[in-house]
Short mmCIF file of C-alpha atoms in Angstrom, two decimals:
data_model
loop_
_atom_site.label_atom_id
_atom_site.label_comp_id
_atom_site.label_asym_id
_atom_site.label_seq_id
_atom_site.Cartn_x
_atom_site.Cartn_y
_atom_site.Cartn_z
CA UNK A 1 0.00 0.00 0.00
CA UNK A 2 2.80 2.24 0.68
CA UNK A 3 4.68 1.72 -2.42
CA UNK A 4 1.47 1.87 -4.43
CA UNK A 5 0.89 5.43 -2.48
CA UNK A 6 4.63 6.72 -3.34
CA UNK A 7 3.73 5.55 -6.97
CA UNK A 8 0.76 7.24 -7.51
CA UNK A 9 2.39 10.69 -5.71
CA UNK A 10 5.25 10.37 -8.16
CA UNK A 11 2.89 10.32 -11.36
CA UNK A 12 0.99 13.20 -9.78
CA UNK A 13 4.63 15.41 -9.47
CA UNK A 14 5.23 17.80 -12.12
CA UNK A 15 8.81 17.82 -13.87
CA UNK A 16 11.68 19.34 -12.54
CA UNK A 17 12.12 21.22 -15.96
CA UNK A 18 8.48 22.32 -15.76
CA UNK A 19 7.67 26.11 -15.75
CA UNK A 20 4.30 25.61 -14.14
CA UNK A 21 6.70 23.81 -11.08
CA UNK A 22 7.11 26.82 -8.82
CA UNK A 23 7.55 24.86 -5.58
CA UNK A 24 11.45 25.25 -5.36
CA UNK A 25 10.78 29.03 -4.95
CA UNK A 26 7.66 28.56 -3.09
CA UNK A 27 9.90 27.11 -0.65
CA UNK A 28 12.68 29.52 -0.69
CA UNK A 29 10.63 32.39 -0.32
CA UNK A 30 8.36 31.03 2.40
CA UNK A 31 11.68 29.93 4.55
CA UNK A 32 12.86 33.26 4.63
CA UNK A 33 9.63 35.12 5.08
CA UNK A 34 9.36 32.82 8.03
CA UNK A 35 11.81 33.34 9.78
CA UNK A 36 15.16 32.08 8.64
CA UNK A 37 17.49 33.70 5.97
CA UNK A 38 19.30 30.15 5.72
CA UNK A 39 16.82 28.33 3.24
CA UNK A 40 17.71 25.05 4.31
CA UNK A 41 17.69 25.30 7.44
CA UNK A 42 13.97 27.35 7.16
CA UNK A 43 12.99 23.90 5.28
CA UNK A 44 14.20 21.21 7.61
CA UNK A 45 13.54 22.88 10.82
CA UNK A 46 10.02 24.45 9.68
CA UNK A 47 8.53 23.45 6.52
CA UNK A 48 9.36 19.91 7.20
CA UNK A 49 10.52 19.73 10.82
CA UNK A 50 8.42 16.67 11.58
CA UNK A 51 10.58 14.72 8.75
CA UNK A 52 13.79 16.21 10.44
CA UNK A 53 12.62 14.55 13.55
CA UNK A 54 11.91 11.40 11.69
CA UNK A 55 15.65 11.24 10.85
CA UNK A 56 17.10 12.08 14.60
CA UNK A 57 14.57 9.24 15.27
CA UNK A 58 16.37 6.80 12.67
CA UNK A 59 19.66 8.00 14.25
CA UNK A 60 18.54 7.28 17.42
CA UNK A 61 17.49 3.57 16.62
CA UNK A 62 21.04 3.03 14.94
CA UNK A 63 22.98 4.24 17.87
CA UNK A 64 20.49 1.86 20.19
CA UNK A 65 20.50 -0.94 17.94
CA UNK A 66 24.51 -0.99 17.77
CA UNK A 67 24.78 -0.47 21.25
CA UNK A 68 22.36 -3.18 22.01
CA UNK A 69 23.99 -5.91 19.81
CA UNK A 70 27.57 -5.18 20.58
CA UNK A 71 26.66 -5.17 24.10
CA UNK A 72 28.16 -6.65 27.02
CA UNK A 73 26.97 -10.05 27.96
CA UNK A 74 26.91 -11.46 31.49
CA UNK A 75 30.10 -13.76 32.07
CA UNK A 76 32.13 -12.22 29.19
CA UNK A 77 35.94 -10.67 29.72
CA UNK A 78 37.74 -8.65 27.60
CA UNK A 79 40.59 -10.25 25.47
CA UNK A 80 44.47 -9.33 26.02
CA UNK A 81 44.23 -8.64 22.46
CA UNK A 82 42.45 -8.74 19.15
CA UNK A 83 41.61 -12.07 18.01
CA UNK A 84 42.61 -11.15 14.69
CA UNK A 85 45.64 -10.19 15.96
CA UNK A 86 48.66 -12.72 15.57
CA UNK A 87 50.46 -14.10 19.30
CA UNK A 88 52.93 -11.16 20.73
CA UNK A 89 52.14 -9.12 17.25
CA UNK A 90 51.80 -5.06 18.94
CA UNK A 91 49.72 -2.46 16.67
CA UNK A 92 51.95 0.02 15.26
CA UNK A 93 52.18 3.50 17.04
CA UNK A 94 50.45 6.44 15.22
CA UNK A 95 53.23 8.36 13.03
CA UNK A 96 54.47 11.18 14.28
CA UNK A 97 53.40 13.28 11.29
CA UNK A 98 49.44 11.64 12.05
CA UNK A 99 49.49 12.75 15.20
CA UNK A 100 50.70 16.38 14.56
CA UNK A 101 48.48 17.04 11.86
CA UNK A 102 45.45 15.46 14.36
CA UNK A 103 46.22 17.42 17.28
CA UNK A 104 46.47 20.52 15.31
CA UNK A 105 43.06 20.03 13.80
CA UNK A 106 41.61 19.34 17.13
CA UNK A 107 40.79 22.64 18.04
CA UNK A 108 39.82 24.64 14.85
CA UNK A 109 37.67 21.86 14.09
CA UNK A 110 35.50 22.08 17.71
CA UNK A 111 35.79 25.93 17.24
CA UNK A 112 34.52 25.71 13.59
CA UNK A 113 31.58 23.04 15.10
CA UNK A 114 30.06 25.74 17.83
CA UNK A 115 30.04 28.39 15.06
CA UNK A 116 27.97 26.07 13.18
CA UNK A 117 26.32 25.54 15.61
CA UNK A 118 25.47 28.51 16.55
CA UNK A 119 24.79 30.05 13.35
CA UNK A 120 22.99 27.16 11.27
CA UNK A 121 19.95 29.15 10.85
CA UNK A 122 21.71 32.26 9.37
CA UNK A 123 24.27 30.89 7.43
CA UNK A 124 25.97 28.05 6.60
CA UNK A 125 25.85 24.92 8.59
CA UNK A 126 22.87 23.68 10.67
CA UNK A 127 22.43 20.74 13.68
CA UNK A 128 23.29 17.37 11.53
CA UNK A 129 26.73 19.04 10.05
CA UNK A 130 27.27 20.58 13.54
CA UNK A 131 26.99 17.28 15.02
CA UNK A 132 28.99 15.53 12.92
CA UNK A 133 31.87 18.15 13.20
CA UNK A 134 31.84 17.70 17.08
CA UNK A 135 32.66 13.84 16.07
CA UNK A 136 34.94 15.08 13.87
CA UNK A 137 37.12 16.97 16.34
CA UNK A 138 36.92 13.81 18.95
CA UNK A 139 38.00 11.47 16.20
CA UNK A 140 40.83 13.28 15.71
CA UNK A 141 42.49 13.46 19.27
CA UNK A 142 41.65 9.28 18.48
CA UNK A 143 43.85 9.04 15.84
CA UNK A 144 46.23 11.27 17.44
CA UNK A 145 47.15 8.10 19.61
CA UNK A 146 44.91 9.84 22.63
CA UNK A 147 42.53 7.08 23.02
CA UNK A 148 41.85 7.25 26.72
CA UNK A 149 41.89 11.34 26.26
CA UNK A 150 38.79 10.72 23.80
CA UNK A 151 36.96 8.18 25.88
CA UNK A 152 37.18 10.72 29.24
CA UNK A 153 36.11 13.61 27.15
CA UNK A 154 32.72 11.24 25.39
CA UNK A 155 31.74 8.72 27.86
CA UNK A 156 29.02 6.64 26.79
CA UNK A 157 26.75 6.66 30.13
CA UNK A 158 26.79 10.83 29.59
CA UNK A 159 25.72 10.95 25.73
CA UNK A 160 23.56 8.16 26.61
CA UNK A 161 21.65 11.11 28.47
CA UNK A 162 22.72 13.80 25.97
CA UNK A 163 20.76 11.41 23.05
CA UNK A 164 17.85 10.67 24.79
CA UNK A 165 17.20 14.45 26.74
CA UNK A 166 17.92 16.20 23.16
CA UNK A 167 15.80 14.21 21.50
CA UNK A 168 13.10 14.50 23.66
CA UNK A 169 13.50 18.08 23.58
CA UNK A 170 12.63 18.05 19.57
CA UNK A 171 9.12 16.21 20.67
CA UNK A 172 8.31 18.72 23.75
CA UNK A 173 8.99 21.82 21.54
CA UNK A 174 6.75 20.36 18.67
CA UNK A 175 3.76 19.21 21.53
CA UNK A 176 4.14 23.21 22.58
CA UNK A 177 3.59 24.11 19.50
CA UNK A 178 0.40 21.74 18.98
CA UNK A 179 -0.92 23.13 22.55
CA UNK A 180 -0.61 26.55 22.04
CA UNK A 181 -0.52 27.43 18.05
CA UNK A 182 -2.88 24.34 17.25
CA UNK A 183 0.13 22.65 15.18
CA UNK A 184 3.12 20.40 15.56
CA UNK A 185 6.14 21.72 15.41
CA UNK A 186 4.52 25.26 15.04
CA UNK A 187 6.52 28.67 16.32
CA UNK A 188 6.09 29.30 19.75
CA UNK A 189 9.03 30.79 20.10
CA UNK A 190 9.68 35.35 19.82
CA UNK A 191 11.21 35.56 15.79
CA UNK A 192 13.42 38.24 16.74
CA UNK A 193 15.30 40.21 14.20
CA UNK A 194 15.91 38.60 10.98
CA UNK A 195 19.84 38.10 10.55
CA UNK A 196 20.72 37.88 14.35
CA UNK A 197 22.03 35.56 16.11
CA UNK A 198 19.27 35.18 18.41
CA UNK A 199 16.27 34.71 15.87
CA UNK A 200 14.29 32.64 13.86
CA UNK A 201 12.14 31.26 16.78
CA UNK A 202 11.76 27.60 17.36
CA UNK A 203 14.32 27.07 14.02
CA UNK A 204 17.27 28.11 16.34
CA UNK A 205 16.30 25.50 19.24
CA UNK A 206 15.82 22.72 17.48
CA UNK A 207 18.27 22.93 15.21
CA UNK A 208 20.70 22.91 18.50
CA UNK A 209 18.45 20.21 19.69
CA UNK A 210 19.27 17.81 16.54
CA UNK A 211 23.30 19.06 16.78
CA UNK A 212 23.35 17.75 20.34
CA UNK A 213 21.34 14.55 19.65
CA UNK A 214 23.25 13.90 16.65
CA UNK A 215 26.38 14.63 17.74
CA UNK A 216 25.82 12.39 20.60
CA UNK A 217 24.81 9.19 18.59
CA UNK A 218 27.29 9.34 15.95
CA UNK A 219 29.71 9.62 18.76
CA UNK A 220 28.13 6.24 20.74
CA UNK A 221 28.46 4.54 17.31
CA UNK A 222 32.08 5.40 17.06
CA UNK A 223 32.69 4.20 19.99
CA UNK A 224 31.25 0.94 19.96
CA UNK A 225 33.21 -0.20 16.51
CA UNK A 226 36.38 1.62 18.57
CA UNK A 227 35.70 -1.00 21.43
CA UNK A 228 34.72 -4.23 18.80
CA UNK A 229 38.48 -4.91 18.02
CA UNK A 230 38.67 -5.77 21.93
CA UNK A 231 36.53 -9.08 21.47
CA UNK A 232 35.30 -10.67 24.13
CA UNK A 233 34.95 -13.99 25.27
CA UNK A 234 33.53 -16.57 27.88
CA UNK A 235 35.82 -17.48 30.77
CA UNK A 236 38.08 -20.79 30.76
#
């Protein structure tokens, strides 16, 4: 039924090339009229929020799912080393040209992700590349050789919370807007001044909503294929 219903919606489309299409700058011109002078950020986190929150949801079940399969069983232990790993075979240590370039890219890279941030509803950026900047920076001090310095600074029990409170914060701001405009996802929020940093009403908070929640999971998935190479296994 629901391929039959994508079917027919897809015969009912107009071309791309079509001059009677207008939607493209329907689109445009209603995201900035409401509210954002980014366009796609007025689309994701207005004109379509609910499918925005659709894919936080879907990167919400991956990070769960992964966490819940590569989980840790009752009776296991961690192995000495790898099982792929040949007896009294070491892993290389990073290069020292790896780790210079990685630690030098640390911080420009976590700078670079608040001002995206920040300022994905006015410019360039938004909450999914935010998020996946933040990883960016941790992965780094990771292949810098600073393992241990990456696990202190994302610990899984903390975005654990981070996930879960940030995506719940994307559903309460939405059931606000359905108690008091009469909509989903509807402004509730003061627009502000078009172009400032604090503006664009509800498009500002959940777009740092979906940074945090996104940043978060990516991170718990990176760290559960960091931790697979440590296999585990029964005792005796």
């Amino acid at each position: 039924m629901l391929a039959l219903a994508f079917v027919v919606g897809l015969v009912d489309l107009a071309p791309a090339t079509s001059a009677d299409s207008d939607l493209a700058a329907a689109l445009v011109e209603l995201a900035v009229e409401q509210r954002s002078p980014n366009t796609v950020s007025g689309v994701l986190f207005d004109l379509r929020a609910t499918d925005t929150l659709g894919e936080a949801l879907a990167l919400f079940a991956a990070s769960a799912g992964l966490q819940l399969v590569l989980r840790e069983l009752p009776g296991e232990q961690r192995r000495s080393e790898p099982r792929s790993g040949a007896p009294g075979r070491e892993a290389p240590p990073t290069s020292d040209a790896v780790r210079a370039a990685a630690l030098a890219l640390v911080v420009p890279t976590a700078v670079f992700a608040v001002y995206v941030t920040f300022r994905g509803h006015l410019g360039l950026g938004g909450g999914l590349q935010a998020g996946a900047l933040a990883v960016t920076a941790l992965a780094l001090v990771f292949l810098a050789g600073r393992y241990r310095a990456q696990r202190h600074f994302a610990p899984d029990r903390q975005l654990d919370i981070l996930e879960a409170v940030s995506l719940g914060g994307y559903v309460v701001v939405g059931l606000a807007g359905l108690v008091v405009a009469g909509a989903f996802l509807a402004n509730v929020l003061p627009l502000g001044v078009l172009g400032e940093l604090v503006s664009s009403g509800t498009i500002l908070a959940l777009s740092l909503l979906v940074a945090i929640e996104a940043g978060a999971a990516v991170l718990l998935i990176v760290a559960e294929v960091q931790e697979e190479p440590l296999e585990r296994e029964e005792p005796g």
